[in-house]
Each structure stands twice: as structure tokens, then as C-alpha cells.
């Protein structure tokens, strides 16, 4: 099992550009999550999904969108990138809501 | 406001020594508490998960304790190795049915030869 994979590993965007961060898991987990980790801060939940076709906002959803068309994939879309979105983004999955979360390796995004 | 505070922020120890990391939380209601290890440039990896009724849980050289009355947890690392150098993150989950996790900022541990 590859677990949770994320692409790309690094990306530099200009202000106003858009991009999609990809996340795929091969563990058949129902729950998937997107977090951002700013330097010296704890992870913050952006969006989560409880299954294909069902998504909901987390703590910091502004400026982001998600979709979940399959169990495996949970892409995160950034529209009109802003410097405040410079961060490391982690995707995670878990079998159930209160279960251990398995994290991907992260995407380091810089917006200039 | 739900908060998780970890101490110390950073710690340097000699290889082979023991150390203890602290976590205090104000999350309510409480469901479980997790400790994650995050190597530099990697995603967090779960070490332990403890529910309200559990006081101690071990995973190899890692032992976590939980005092739900005082809302404190600790992670004890025995006979440290160079590979233990990482950030250790305490994460507290809210009540049953809650997706909300509150993450601490982590303790950065450096193990030196």
C-alpha cells in the first residue's frame, strides 16, 4: 500500500493564480481531510469528507474548494492564490471519524 | 476556546537519555488524545491514541500517559535514538461524532550523539 500520496511536493504560485493539490489514498478509507500547517503553528483543518460526494468545511475554508467524486481522491482547489495561503498542506485519511489519521507527505506551497 | 499547549517548545538531549514531553489541553467535551511524530519534511505519523478511560499506553520506547481529571498528558521516550529527532505533536479530539481535532504546536526534539 502506498498509503496517502500527494502531488506536487513543491509549488510556487503568483498572486491570483489557481491550482489544484492532488491527494489519493489506497486504504479504502471513508474519511479524508485537508490541513494546512503554518510555521510554528498547529495544523488547521481546511475541509473534510465523510465519503464520496460529501464534503464539509473545517476551521479555515476561505479561499479553498474541494470535491470528492471517488473514495480514493480528494483534490483541494486554490482559487486566486494569496500570500496568506503560503503554507504546507497535508492530506489525511481515516477509516472512521475518531480513528487514527494517516497523513500524506505534504505539499509546500509558496505564493509570491 | 479549545486549546492544546505543549512544553517545552524544543529540547536537546544526548543519545541514550530519556525525556518527557508535556501536553495540557482545555478541549471539552473530550473523546481521545493522540501523539504524533513528525519528521522534518514529512507528514505526522501516529504513535498512540488514548481514550478517556486509559491512563497509560506504550508503543515500543514511547509511553504516553493521560490524566483526564487534570487534562494533562505526557509522552516519555526511553533510551533515545538519533532517529527520535522530530517534532512531537499532541492532538485532542472533541466529543463523539466530532470531526474537530485541536492540534498542539509540537515539541521539537533533537537527539545528539
PDB file of N, CA and C in Angstrom, chain A:
ATOM      1  N   UNK A   1       0.836  -1.209   0.000  1.00  0.00           N
ATOM      2  CA  UNK A   1       0.000   0.000   0.000  1.00  0.00           C
ATOM      3  C   UNK A   1       0.861   1.245   0.000  1.00  0.00           C
ATOM      4  N   UNK A   2       0.525   2.184  -0.888  1.00  0.00           N
ATOM      5  CA  UNK A   2       1.242   3.451  -0.897  1.00  0.00           C
ATOM      6  C   UNK A   2       0.757   4.353   0.227  1.00  0.00           C
ATOM      7  N   UNK A   3      -0.440   4.111   0.755  1.00  0.00           N
ATOM      8  CA  UNK A   3      -0.976   4.967   1.805  1.00  0.00           C
ATOM      9  C   UNK A   3      -1.630   6.204   1.196  1.00  0.00           C
ATOM     10  N   UNK A   4      -1.225   7.372   1.689  1.00  0.00           N
ATOM     11  CA  UNK A   4      -1.745   8.641   1.189  1.00  0.00           C
ATOM     12  C   UNK A   4      -0.650   9.308   0.368  1.00  0.00           C
ATOM     13  N   UNK A   5      -0.948   9.614  -0.871  1.00  0.00           N
ATOM     14  CA  UNK A   5       0.030  10.285  -1.726  1.00  0.00           C
ATOM     15  C   UNK A   5      -0.481  11.672  -2.098  1.00  0.00           C
ATOM     16  N   UNK A   6       0.449  12.603  -2.223  1.00  0.00           N
ATOM     17  CA  UNK A   6       0.110  13.985  -2.575  1.00  0.00           C
ATOM     18  C   UNK A   6       1.032  14.472  -3.690  1.00  0.00           C
ATOM     19  N   UNK A   7       0.459  15.226  -4.598  1.00  0.00           N
ATOM     20  CA  UNK A   7       1.256  15.890  -5.634  1.00  0.00           C
ATOM     21  C   UNK A   7       0.732  17.298  -5.840  1.00  0.00           C
ATOM     22  N   UNK A   8       1.609  18.273  -6.163  1.00  0.00           N
ATOM     23  CA  UNK A   8       3.064  18.131  -6.217  1.00  0.00           C
ATOM     24  C   UNK A   8       3.679  18.212  -4.818  1.00  0.00           C
ATOM     25  N   UNK A   9       4.971  18.028  -4.708  1.00  0.00           N
ATOM     26  CA  UNK A   9       5.673  18.192  -3.425  1.00  0.00           C
ATOM     27  C   UNK A   9       5.942  19.663  -3.145  1.00  0.00           C
ATOM     28  N   UNK A  10       6.244  20.409  -4.157  1.00  0.00           N
ATOM     29  CA  UNK A  10       6.546  21.834  -4.027  1.00  0.00           C
ATOM     30  C   UNK A  10       5.861  22.587  -5.165  1.00  0.00           C
ATOM     31  N   UNK A  11       5.493  23.842  -4.893  1.00  0.00           N
ATOM     32  CA  UNK A  11       4.917  24.670  -5.953  1.00  0.00           C
ATOM     33  C   UNK A  11       5.058  26.127  -5.561  1.00  0.00           C
ATOM     34  N   UNK A  12       5.400  26.944  -6.540  1.00  0.00           N
ATOM     35  CA  UNK A  12       5.412  28.385  -6.350  1.00  0.00           C
ATOM     36  C   UNK A  12       4.346  28.983  -7.258  1.00  0.00           C
ATOM     37  N   UNK A  13       3.473  29.765  -6.697  1.00  0.00           N
ATOM     38  CA  UNK A  13       2.397  30.417  -7.452  1.00  0.00           C
ATOM     39  C   UNK A  13       2.563  31.925  -7.385  1.00  0.00           C
ATOM     40  N   UNK A  14       2.070  32.595  -8.414  1.00  0.00           N
ATOM     41  CA  UNK A  14       1.975  34.049  -8.351  1.00  0.00           C
ATOM     42  C   UNK A  14       0.602  34.418  -7.806  1.00  0.00           C
ATOM     43  N   UNK A  15       0.520  35.573  -7.191  1.00  0.00           N
ATOM     44  CA  UNK A  15      -0.754  36.065  -6.652  1.00  0.00           C
ATOM     45  C   UNK A  15      -1.802  36.058  -7.761  1.00  0.00           C
ATOM     46  N   UNK A  16      -2.974  35.498  -7.431  1.00  0.00           N
ATOM     47  CA  UNK A  16      -4.068  35.466  -8.393  1.00  0.00           C
ATOM     48  C   UNK A  16      -4.158  34.196  -9.221  1.00  0.00           C
ATOM     49  N   UNK A  17      -3.079  33.405  -9.242  1.00  0.00           N
ATOM     50  CA  UNK A  17      -3.120  32.147  -9.977  1.00  0.00           C
ATOM     51  C   UNK A  17      -3.952  31.112  -9.216  1.00  0.00           C
ATOM     52  N   UNK A  18      -4.321  30.052  -9.917  1.00  0.00           N
ATOM     53  CA  UNK A  18      -5.085  28.965  -9.309  1.00  0.00           C
ATOM     54  C   UNK A  18      -4.326  27.657  -9.479  1.00  0.00           C
ATOM     55  N   UNK A  19      -4.627  26.703  -8.611  1.00  0.00           N
ATOM     56  CA  UNK A  19      -4.027  25.383  -8.764  1.00  0.00           C
ATOM     57  C   UNK A  19      -4.830  24.358  -7.973  1.00  0.00           C
ATOM     58  N   UNK A  20      -4.582  23.104  -8.291  1.00  0.00           N
ATOM     59  CA  UNK A  20      -5.212  22.002  -7.577  1.00  0.00           C
ATOM     60  C   UNK A  20      -4.139  21.127  -6.957  1.00  0.00           C
ATOM     61  N   UNK A  21      -4.287  20.886  -5.655  1.00  0.00           N
ATOM     62  CA  UNK A  21      -3.422  19.950  -4.946  1.00  0.00           C
ATOM     63  C   UNK A  21      -4.114  18.582  -4.970  1.00  0.00           C
ATOM     64  N   UNK A  22      -3.354  17.593  -5.412  1.00  0.00           N
ATOM     65  CA  UNK A  22      -3.938  16.254  -5.554  1.00  0.00           C
ATOM     66  C   UNK A  22      -3.670  15.410  -4.309  1.00  0.00           C
ATOM     67  N   UNK A  23      -4.637  14.582  -3.955  1.00  0.00           N
ATOM     68  CA  UNK A  23      -4.500  13.654  -2.837  1.00  0.00           C
ATOM     69  C   UNK A  23      -5.206  12.350  -3.191  1.00  0.00           C
ATOM     70  N   UNK A  24      -4.499  11.247  -3.005  1.00  0.00           N
ATOM     71  CA  UNK A  24      -5.063   9.922  -3.277  1.00  0.00           C
ATOM     72  C   UNK A  24      -4.696   8.974  -2.145  1.00  0.00           C
ATOM     73  N   UNK A  25      -5.670   8.164  -1.730  1.00  0.00           N
ATOM     74  CA  UNK A  25      -5.377   7.134  -0.718  1.00  0.00           C
ATOM     75  C   UNK A  25      -5.856   5.786  -1.242  1.00  0.00           C
ATOM     76  N   UNK A  26      -5.093   4.734  -0.899  1.00  0.00           N
ATOM     77  CA  UNK A  26      -5.412   3.394  -1.383  1.00  0.00           C
ATOM     78  C   UNK A  26      -5.797   2.461  -0.255  1.00  0.00           C
ATOM     79  N   UNK A  27      -6.283   3.017   0.852  1.00  0.00           N
ATOM     80  CA  UNK A  27      -6.648   2.212   2.022  1.00  0.00           C
ATOM     81  C   UNK A  27      -8.162   2.054   2.143  1.00  0.00           C
ATOM     82  N   UNK A  28      -8.903   2.554   1.178  1.00  0.00           N
ATOM     83  CA  UNK A  28     -10.359   2.453   1.167  1.00  0.00           C
ATOM     84  C   UNK A  28     -10.987   3.136   2.390  1.00  0.00           C
ATOM     85  N   UNK A  29     -10.353   4.226   2.828  1.00  0.00           N
ATOM     86  CA  UNK A  29     -10.876   4.963   3.980  1.00  0.00           C
ATOM     87  C   UNK A  29     -12.043   5.845   3.579  1.00  0.00           C
ATOM     88  N   UNK A  30     -13.026   5.903   4.476  1.00  0.00           N
ATOM     89  CA  UNK A  30     -14.182   6.755   4.199  1.00  0.00           C
ATOM     90  C   UNK A  30     -13.859   8.229   4.368  1.00  0.00           C
ATOM     91  N   UNK A  31     -13.080   8.549   5.409  1.00  0.00           N
ATOM     92  CA  UNK A  31     -12.866   9.937   5.782  1.00  0.00           C
ATOM     93  C   UNK A  31     -11.554  10.465   5.220  1.00  0.00           C
ATOM     94  N   UNK A  32     -11.625  11.665   4.670  1.00  0.00           N
ATOM     95  CA  UNK A  32     -10.426  12.335   4.180  1.00  0.00           C
ATOM     96  C   UNK A  32     -10.446  13.783   4.623  1.00  0.00           C
ATOM     97  N   UNK A  33      -9.238  14.358   4.766  1.00  0.00           N
ATOM     98  CA  UNK A  33      -9.089  15.682   5.365  1.00  0.00           C
ATOM     99  C   UNK A  33      -7.999  16.462   4.639  1.00  0.00           C
ATOM    100  N   UNK A  34      -8.157  17.778   4.641  1.00  0.00           N
ATOM    101  CA  UNK A  34      -7.089  18.667   4.222  1.00  0.00           C
ATOM    102  C   UNK A  34      -6.748  19.602   5.375  1.00  0.00           C
ATOM    103  N   UNK A  35      -5.438  19.684   5.651  1.00  0.00           N
ATOM    104  CA  UNK A  35      -4.928  20.570   6.688  1.00  0.00           C
ATOM    105  C   UNK A  35      -3.884  21.506   6.084  1.00  0.00           C
ATOM    106  N   UNK A  36      -3.683  22.625   6.754  1.00  0.00           N
ATOM    107  CA  UNK A  36      -2.535  23.459   6.456  1.00  0.00           C
ATOM    108  C   UNK A  36      -1.716  23.633   7.731  1.00  0.00           C
ATOM    109  N   UNK A  37      -0.410  23.711   7.549  1.00  0.00           N
ATOM    110  CA  UNK A  37       0.496  23.864   8.682  1.00  0.00           C
ATOM    111  C   UNK A  37       1.387  25.062   8.429  1.00  0.00           C
ATOM    112  N   UNK A  38       1.169  26.100   9.187  1.00  0.00           N
ATOM    113  CA  UNK A  38       1.991  27.300   9.090  1.00  0.00           C
ATOM    114  C   UNK A  38       3.164  27.182  10.060  1.00  0.00           C
ATOM    115  N   UNK A  39       4.279  27.834   9.761  1.00  0.00           N
ATOM    116  CA  UNK A  39       5.475  27.703  10.610  1.00  0.00           C
ATOM    117  C   UNK A  39       5.186  28.002  12.079  1.00  0.00           C
ATOM    118  N   UNK A  40       5.568  27.073  12.959  1.00  0.00           N
ATOM    119  CA  UNK A  40       5.404  27.285  14.396  1.00  0.00           C
ATOM    120  C   UNK A  40       3.977  27.176  14.897  1.00  0.00           C
ATOM    121  N   UNK A  41       3.072  26.723  14.034  1.00  0.00           N
ATOM    122  CA  UNK A  41       1.661  26.640  14.431  1.00  0.00           C
ATOM    123  C   UNK A  41       1.174  25.198  14.312  1.00  0.00           C
ATOM    124  N   UNK A  42       0.065  24.926  15.002  1.00  0.00           N
ATOM    125  CA  UNK A  42      -0.558  23.618  14.872  1.00  0.00           C
ATOM    126  C   UNK A  42      -1.308  23.493  13.557  1.00  0.00           C
ATOM    127  N   UNK A  43      -1.575  22.273  13.139  1.00  0.00           N
ATOM    128  CA  UNK A  43      -2.329  22.050  11.913  1.00  0.00           C
ATOM    129  C   UNK A  43      -3.747  22.581  12.054  1.00  0.00           C
ATOM    130  N   UNK A  44      -4.247  23.141  10.968  1.00  0.00           N
ATOM    131  CA  UNK A  44      -5.616  23.655  10.935  1.00  0.00           C
ATOM    132  C   UNK A  44      -6.392  22.913   9.844  1.00  0.00           C
ATOM    133  N   UNK A  45      -7.616  22.507  10.162  1.00  0.00           N
ATOM    134  CA  UNK A  45      -8.441  21.769   9.217  1.00  0.00           C
ATOM    135  C   UNK A  45      -9.086  22.724   8.219  1.00  0.00           C
ATOM    136  N   UNK A  46      -8.926  22.425   6.924  1.00  0.00           N
ATOM    137  CA  UNK A  46      -9.497  23.266   5.869  1.00  0.00           C
ATOM    138  C   UNK A  46     -10.859  22.708   5.450  1.00  0.00           C
ATOM    139  N   UNK A  47     -10.876  21.465   4.998  1.00  0.00           N
ATOM    140  CA  UNK A  47     -12.089  20.772   4.589  1.00  0.00           C
ATOM    141  C   UNK A  47     -11.944  19.301   4.966  1.00  0.00           C
ATOM    142  N   UNK A  48     -13.078  18.632   5.056  1.00  0.00           N
ATOM    143  CA  UNK A  48     -13.042  17.201   5.254  1.00  0.00           C
ATOM    144  C   UNK A  48     -14.183  16.560   4.469  1.00  0.00           C
ATOM    145  N   UNK A  49     -14.105  15.240   4.325  1.00  0.00           N
ATOM    146  CA  UNK A  49     -15.117  14.497   3.572  1.00  0.00           C
ATOM    147  C   UNK A  49     -15.408  13.190   4.299  1.00  0.00           C
ATOM    148  N   UNK A  50     -16.676  12.845   4.378  1.00  0.00           N
ATOM    149  CA  UNK A  50     -17.066  11.601   5.056  1.00  0.00           C
ATOM    150  C   UNK A  50     -17.352  10.484   4.067  1.00  0.00           C
ATOM    151  N   UNK A  51     -17.190  10.774   2.784  1.00  0.00           N
ATOM    152  CA  UNK A  51     -17.408   9.758   1.761  1.00  0.00           C
ATOM    153  C   UNK A  51     -17.567  10.436   0.410  1.00  0.00           C
ATOM    154  N   UNK A  52     -17.589   9.641  -0.629  1.00  0.00           N
ATOM    155  CA  UNK A  52     -17.726  10.189  -1.982  1.00  0.00           C
ATOM    156  C   UNK A  52     -18.986  11.040  -2.079  1.00  0.00           C
ATOM    157  N   UNK A  53     -18.815  12.249  -2.589  1.00  0.00           N
ATOM    158  CA  UNK A  53     -19.936  13.155  -2.787  1.00  0.00           C
ATOM    159  C   UNK A  53     -20.314  13.997  -1.582  1.00  0.00           C
ATOM    160  N   UNK A  54     -19.621  13.802  -0.446  1.00  0.00           N
ATOM    161  CA  UNK A  54     -19.970  14.522   0.783  1.00  0.00           C
ATOM    162  C   UNK A  54     -18.744  15.233   1.333  1.00  0.00           C
ATOM    163  N   UNK A  55     -18.815  16.562   1.369  1.00  0.00           N
ATOM    164  CA  UNK A  55     -17.712  17.345   1.921  1.00  0.00           C
ATOM    165  C   UNK A  55     -18.266  18.409   2.859  1.00  0.00           C
ATOM    166  N   UNK A  56     -17.413  18.917   3.726  1.00  0.00           N
ATOM    167  CA  UNK A  56     -17.851  19.964   4.638  1.00  0.00           C
ATOM    168  C   UNK A  56     -16.659  20.813   5.041  1.00  0.00           C
ATOM    169  N   UNK A  57     -16.967  22.045   5.481  1.00  0.00           N
ATOM    170  CA  UNK A  57     -15.927  22.998   5.842  1.00  0.00           C
ATOM    171  C   UNK A  57     -15.327  22.652   7.198  1.00  0.00           C
ATOM    172  N   UNK A  58     -14.035  22.970   7.299  1.00  0.00           N
ATOM    173  CA  UNK A  58     -13.358  22.863   8.571  1.00  0.00           C
ATOM    174  C   UNK A  58     -13.200  24.228   9.201  1.00  0.00           C
ATOM    175  N   UNK A  59     -12.069  24.426   9.832  1.00  0.00           N
ATOM    176  CA  UNK A  59     -11.823  25.651  10.589  1.00  0.00           C
ATOM    177  C   UNK A  59     -11.441  26.836   9.716  1.00  0.00           C
ATOM    178  N   UNK A  60     -10.711  26.592   8.605  1.00  0.00           N
ATOM    179  CA  UNK A  60     -10.183  27.674   7.768  1.00  0.00           C
ATOM    180  C   UNK A  60     -10.464  27.427   6.288  1.00  0.00           C
ATOM    181  N   UNK A  61     -11.730  27.413   5.846  1.00  0.00           N
ATOM    182  CA  UNK A  61     -12.039  27.032   4.467  1.00  0.00           C
ATOM    183  C   UNK A  61     -11.946  28.149   3.424  1.00  0.00           C
ATOM    184  N   UNK A  62     -11.863  29.411   3.862  1.00  0.00           N
ATOM    185  CA  UNK A  62     -11.929  30.520   2.915  1.00  0.00           C
ATOM    186  C   UNK A  62     -10.769  30.492   1.926  1.00  0.00           C
ATOM    187  N   UNK A  63     -11.105  30.610   0.637  1.00  0.00           N
ATOM    188  CA  UNK A  63     -10.093  30.617  -0.415  1.00  0.00           C
ATOM    189  C   UNK A  63      -9.816  29.239  -0.998  1.00  0.00           C
ATOM    190  N   UNK A  64     -10.536  28.235  -0.515  1.00  0.00           N
ATOM    191  CA  UNK A  64     -10.317  26.860  -0.968  1.00  0.00           C
ATOM    192  C   UNK A  64     -11.636  26.213  -1.366  1.00  0.00           C
ATOM    193  N   UNK A  65     -11.525  25.202  -2.229  1.00  0.00           N
ATOM    194  CA  UNK A  65     -12.672  24.371  -2.565  1.00  0.00           C
ATOM    195  C   UNK A  65     -12.215  22.932  -2.693  1.00  0.00           C
ATOM    196  N   UNK A  66     -13.142  22.009  -2.448  1.00  0.00           N
ATOM    197  CA  UNK A  66     -12.831  20.588  -2.572  1.00  0.00           C
ATOM    198  C   UNK A  66     -13.952  19.876  -3.302  1.00  0.00           C
ATOM    199  N   UNK A  67     -13.626  18.662  -3.741  1.00  0.00           N
ATOM    200  CA  UNK A  67     -14.629  17.770  -4.312  1.00  0.00           C
ATOM    201  C   UNK A  67     -14.217  16.349  -3.954  1.00  0.00           C
ATOM    202  N   UNK A  68     -15.170  15.451  -3.945  1.00  0.00           N
ATOM    203  CA  UNK A  68     -14.854  14.037  -3.674  1.00  0.00           C
ATOM    204  C   UNK A  68     -15.771  13.183  -4.549  1.00  0.00           C
ATOM    205  N   UNK A  69     -15.283  12.876  -5.733  1.00  0.00           N
ATOM    206  CA  UNK A  69     -16.082  12.078  -6.665  1.00  0.00           C
ATOM    207  C   UNK A  69     -15.843  10.585  -6.484  1.00  0.00           C
ATOM    208  N   UNK A  70     -14.699  10.212  -5.883  1.00  0.00           N
ATOM    209  CA  UNK A  70     -14.397   8.803  -5.635  1.00  0.00           C
ATOM    210  C   UNK A  70     -13.923   8.636  -4.197  1.00  0.00           C
ATOM    211  N   UNK A  71     -13.898   7.404  -3.708  1.00  0.00           N
ATOM    212  CA  UNK A  71     -13.377   7.148  -2.360  1.00  0.00           C
ATOM    213  C   UNK A  71     -11.905   7.502  -2.276  1.00  0.00           C
ATOM    214  N   UNK A  72     -11.155   7.284  -3.375  1.00  0.00           N
ATOM    215  CA  UNK A  72      -9.709   7.409  -3.331  1.00  0.00           C
ATOM    216  C   UNK A  72      -9.191   8.849  -3.400  1.00  0.00           C
ATOM    217  N   UNK A  73      -9.890   9.719  -4.110  1.00  0.00           N
ATOM    218  CA  UNK A  73      -9.324  11.031  -4.434  1.00  0.00           C
ATOM    219  C   UNK A  73     -10.040  12.179  -3.719  1.00  0.00           C
ATOM    220  N   UNK A  74      -9.250  13.154  -3.296  1.00  0.00           N
ATOM    221  CA  UNK A  74      -9.814  14.305  -2.576  1.00  0.00           C
ATOM    222  C   UNK A  74      -8.968  15.535  -2.920  1.00  0.00           C
ATOM    223  N   UNK A  75      -9.168  16.119  -4.097  1.00  0.00           N
ATOM    224  CA  UNK A  75      -8.355  17.271  -4.512  1.00  0.00           C
ATOM    225  C   UNK A  75      -8.778  18.553  -3.806  1.00  0.00           C
ATOM    226  N   UNK A  76      -7.794  19.419  -3.583  1.00  0.00           N
ATOM    227  CA  UNK A  76      -8.018  20.729  -2.966  1.00  0.00           C
ATOM    228  C   UNK A  76      -7.702  21.798  -4.010  1.00  0.00           C
ATOM    229  N   UNK A  77      -8.664  22.681  -4.237  1.00  0.00           N
ATOM    230  CA  UNK A  77      -8.526  23.715  -5.253  1.00  0.00           C
ATOM    231  C   UNK A  77      -8.296  25.066  -4.587  1.00  0.00           C
ATOM    232  N   UNK A  78      -7.239  25.760  -5.031  1.00  0.00           N
ATOM    233  CA  UNK A  78      -6.992  27.129  -4.601  1.00  0.00           C
ATOM    234  C   UNK A  78      -7.356  28.066  -5.740  1.00  0.00           C
ATOM    235  N   UNK A  79      -8.273  28.956  -5.498  1.00  0.00           N
ATOM    236  CA  UNK A  79      -8.657  29.950  -6.485  1.00  0.00           C
ATOM    237  C   UNK A  79      -8.062  31.299  -6.067  1.00  0.00           C
ATOM    238  N   UNK A  80      -7.492  32.023  -7.013  1.00  0.00           N
ATOM    239  CA  UNK A  80      -6.980  33.373  -6.731  1.00  0.00           C
ATOM    240  C   UNK A  80      -6.012  33.345  -5.551  1.00  0.00           C
ATOM    241  N   UNK A  81      -4.882  32.674  -5.744  1.00  0.00           N
ATOM    242  CA  UNK A  81      -3.921  32.483  -4.662  1.00  0.00           C
ATOM    243  C   UNK A  81      -3.486  33.823  -4.056  1.00  0.00           C
ATOM    244  N   UNK A  82      -3.322  33.804  -2.732  1.00  0.00           N
ATOM    245  CA  UNK A  82      -2.886  34.972  -1.975  1.00  0.00           C
ATOM    246  C   UNK A  82      -1.678  34.601  -1.127  1.00  0.00           C
ATOM    247  N   UNK A  83      -0.817  35.583  -0.779  1.00  0.00           N
ATOM    248  CA  UNK A  83       0.362  35.271   0.056  1.00  0.00           C
ATOM    249  C   UNK A  83      -0.005  34.574   1.364  1.00  0.00           C
ATOM    250  N   UNK A  84      -1.205  34.842   1.889  1.00  0.00           N
ATOM    251  CA  UNK A  84      -1.624  34.218   3.147  1.00  0.00           C
ATOM    252  C   UNK A  84      -1.834  32.716   3.007  1.00  0.00           C
ATOM    253  N   UNK A  85      -1.859  32.223   1.772  1.00  0.00           N
ATOM    254  CA  UNK A  85      -2.015  30.792   1.551  1.00  0.00           C
ATOM    255  C   UNK A  85      -0.674  30.064   1.437  1.00  0.00           C
ATOM    256  N   UNK A  86       0.406  30.792   1.605  1.00  0.00           N
ATOM    257  CA  UNK A  86       1.722  30.160   1.697  1.00  0.00           C
ATOM    258  C   UNK A  86       1.748  29.292   2.937  1.00  0.00           C
ATOM    259  N   UNK A  87       1.990  27.994   2.748  1.00  0.00           N
ATOM    260  CA  UNK A  87       1.899  27.050   3.857  1.00  0.00           C
ATOM    261  C   UNK A  87       2.312  25.665   3.364  1.00  0.00           C
ATOM    262  N   UNK A  88       2.321  24.718   4.282  1.00  0.00           N
ATOM    263  CA  UNK A  88       2.465  23.312   3.908  1.00  0.00           C
ATOM    264  C   UNK A  88       1.097  22.657   4.066  1.00  0.00           C
ATOM    265  N   UNK A  89       0.664  21.977   3.025  1.00  0.00           N
ATOM    266  CA  UNK A  89      -0.661  21.376   3.011  1.00  0.00           C
ATOM    267  C   UNK A  89      -0.544  19.860   3.147  1.00  0.00           C
ATOM    268  N   UNK A  90      -1.305  19.327   4.098  1.00  0.00           N
ATOM    269  CA  UNK A  90      -1.320  17.889   4.323  1.00  0.00           C
ATOM    270  C   UNK A  90      -2.718  17.334   4.075  1.00  0.00           C
ATOM    271  N   UNK A  91      -2.739  16.223   3.370  1.00  0.00           N
ATOM    272  CA  UNK A  91      -3.950  15.449   3.203  1.00  0.00           C
ATOM    273  C   UNK A  91      -3.867  14.254   4.146  1.00  0.00           C
ATOM    274  N   UNK A  92      -4.992  13.839   4.691  1.00  0.00           N
ATOM    275  CA  UNK A  92      -5.012  12.695   5.595  1.00  0.00           C
ATOM    276  C   UNK A  92      -6.281  11.884   5.350  1.00  0.00           C
ATOM    277  N   UNK A  93      -6.261  10.636   5.797  1.00  0.00           N
ATOM    278  CA  UNK A  93      -7.456   9.803   5.705  1.00  0.00           C
ATOM    279  C   UNK A  93      -7.571   8.950   6.956  1.00  0.00           C
ATOM    280  N   UNK A  94      -8.788   8.503   7.239  1.00  0.00           N
ATOM    281  CA  UNK A  94      -9.011   7.611   8.370  1.00  0.00           C
ATOM    282  C   UNK A  94     -10.200   6.717   8.056  1.00  0.00           C
ATOM    283  N   UNK A  95     -10.224   5.509   8.659  1.00  0.00           N
ATOM    284  CA  UNK A  95     -11.341   4.600   8.394  1.00  0.00           C
ATOM    285  C   UNK A  95     -12.661   5.145   8.934  1.00  0.00           C
ATOM    286  N   UNK A  96     -12.594   5.692  10.163  1.00  0.00           N
ATOM    287  CA  UNK A  96     -13.763   6.259  10.811  1.00  0.00           C
ATOM    288  C   UNK A  96     -13.410   7.615  11.390  1.00  0.00           C
ATOM    289  N   UNK A  97     -14.419   8.339  11.844  1.00  0.00           N
ATOM    290  CA  UNK A  97     -14.238   9.731  12.251  1.00  0.00           C
ATOM    291  C   UNK A  97     -13.250   9.873  13.396  1.00  0.00           C
ATOM    292  N   UNK A  98     -13.329   9.054  14.408  1.00  0.00           N
ATOM    293  CA  UNK A  98     -12.495   9.201  15.601  1.00  0.00           C
ATOM    294  C   UNK A  98     -11.262   8.308  15.562  1.00  0.00           C
ATOM    295  N   UNK A  99     -10.971   7.754  14.404  1.00  0.00           N
ATOM    296  CA  UNK A  99      -9.862   6.815  14.280  1.00  0.00           C
ATOM    297  C   UNK A  99      -8.558   7.540  13.960  1.00  0.00           C
ATOM    298  N   UNK A 100      -7.463   6.790  14.008  1.00  0.00           N
ATOM    299  CA  UNK A 100      -6.156   7.350  13.661  1.00  0.00           C
ATOM    300  C   UNK A 100      -6.172   7.865  12.236  1.00  0.00           C
ATOM    301  N   UNK A 101      -5.593   9.050  12.037  1.00  0.00           N
ATOM    302  CA  UNK A 101      -5.485   9.617  10.703  1.00  0.00           C
ATOM    303  C   UNK A 101      -4.109   9.306  10.127  1.00  0.00           C
ATOM    304  N   UNK A 102      -4.095   8.984   8.847  1.00  0.00           N
ATOM    305  CA  UNK A 102      -2.862   8.694   8.120  1.00  0.00           C
ATOM    306  C   UNK A 102      -2.597   9.861   7.183  1.00  0.00           C
ATOM    307  N   UNK A 103      -1.417  10.446   7.325  1.00  0.00           N
ATOM    308  CA  UNK A 103      -1.096  11.658   6.589  1.00  0.00           C
ATOM    309  C   UNK A 103      -0.234  11.382   5.365  1.00  0.00           C
ATOM    310  N   UNK A 104      -0.416  12.223   4.351  1.00  0.00           N
ATOM    311  CA  UNK A 104       0.464  12.223   3.205  1.00  0.00           C
ATOM    312  C   UNK A 104       1.736  13.003   3.512  1.00  0.00           C
ATOM    313  N   UNK A 105       2.666  13.062   2.554  1.00  0.00           N
ATOM    314  CA  UNK A 105       3.954  13.714   2.788  1.00  0.00           C
ATOM    315  C   UNK A 105       3.911  15.232   2.732  1.00  0.00           C
ATOM    316  N   UNK A 106       2.814  15.798   2.262  1.00  0.00           N
ATOM    317  CA  UNK A 106       2.678  17.244   2.257  1.00  0.00           C
ATOM    318  C   UNK A 106       3.048  17.891   0.936  1.00  0.00           C
ATOM    319  N   UNK A 107       2.465  19.071   0.702  1.00  0.00           N
ATOM    320  CA  UNK A 107       2.802  19.929  -0.432  1.00  0.00           C
ATOM    321  C   UNK A 107       3.202  21.285   0.126  1.00  0.00           C
ATOM    322  N   UNK A 108       4.411  21.724  -0.209  1.00  0.00           N
ATOM    323  CA  UNK A 108       4.882  23.035   0.247  1.00  0.00           C
ATOM    324  C   UNK A 108       4.554  24.059  -0.826  1.00  0.00           C
ATOM    325  N   UNK A 109       3.661  24.989  -0.487  1.00  0.00           N
ATOM    326  CA  UNK A 109       3.197  25.992  -1.445  1.00  0.00           C
ATOM    327  C   UNK A 109       3.665  27.378  -1.030  1.00  0.00           C
ATOM    328  N   UNK A 110       4.234  28.093  -1.989  1.00  0.00           N
ATOM    329  CA  UNK A 110       4.634  29.476  -1.775  1.00  0.00           C
ATOM    330  C   UNK A 110       3.898  30.354  -2.773  1.00  0.00           C
ATOM    331  N   UNK A 111       3.278  31.419  -2.276  1.00  0.00           N
ATOM    332  CA  UNK A 111       2.573  32.366  -3.142  1.00  0.00           C
ATOM    333  C   UNK A 111       3.316  33.702  -3.080  1.00  0.00           C
ATOM    334  N   UNK A 112       3.796  34.134  -4.256  1.00  0.00           N
ATOM    335  CA  UNK A 112       4.591  35.368  -4.322  1.00  0.00           C
ATOM    336  C   UNK A 112       3.865  36.450  -5.109  1.00  0.00           C
TER     337      UNK A 112
END
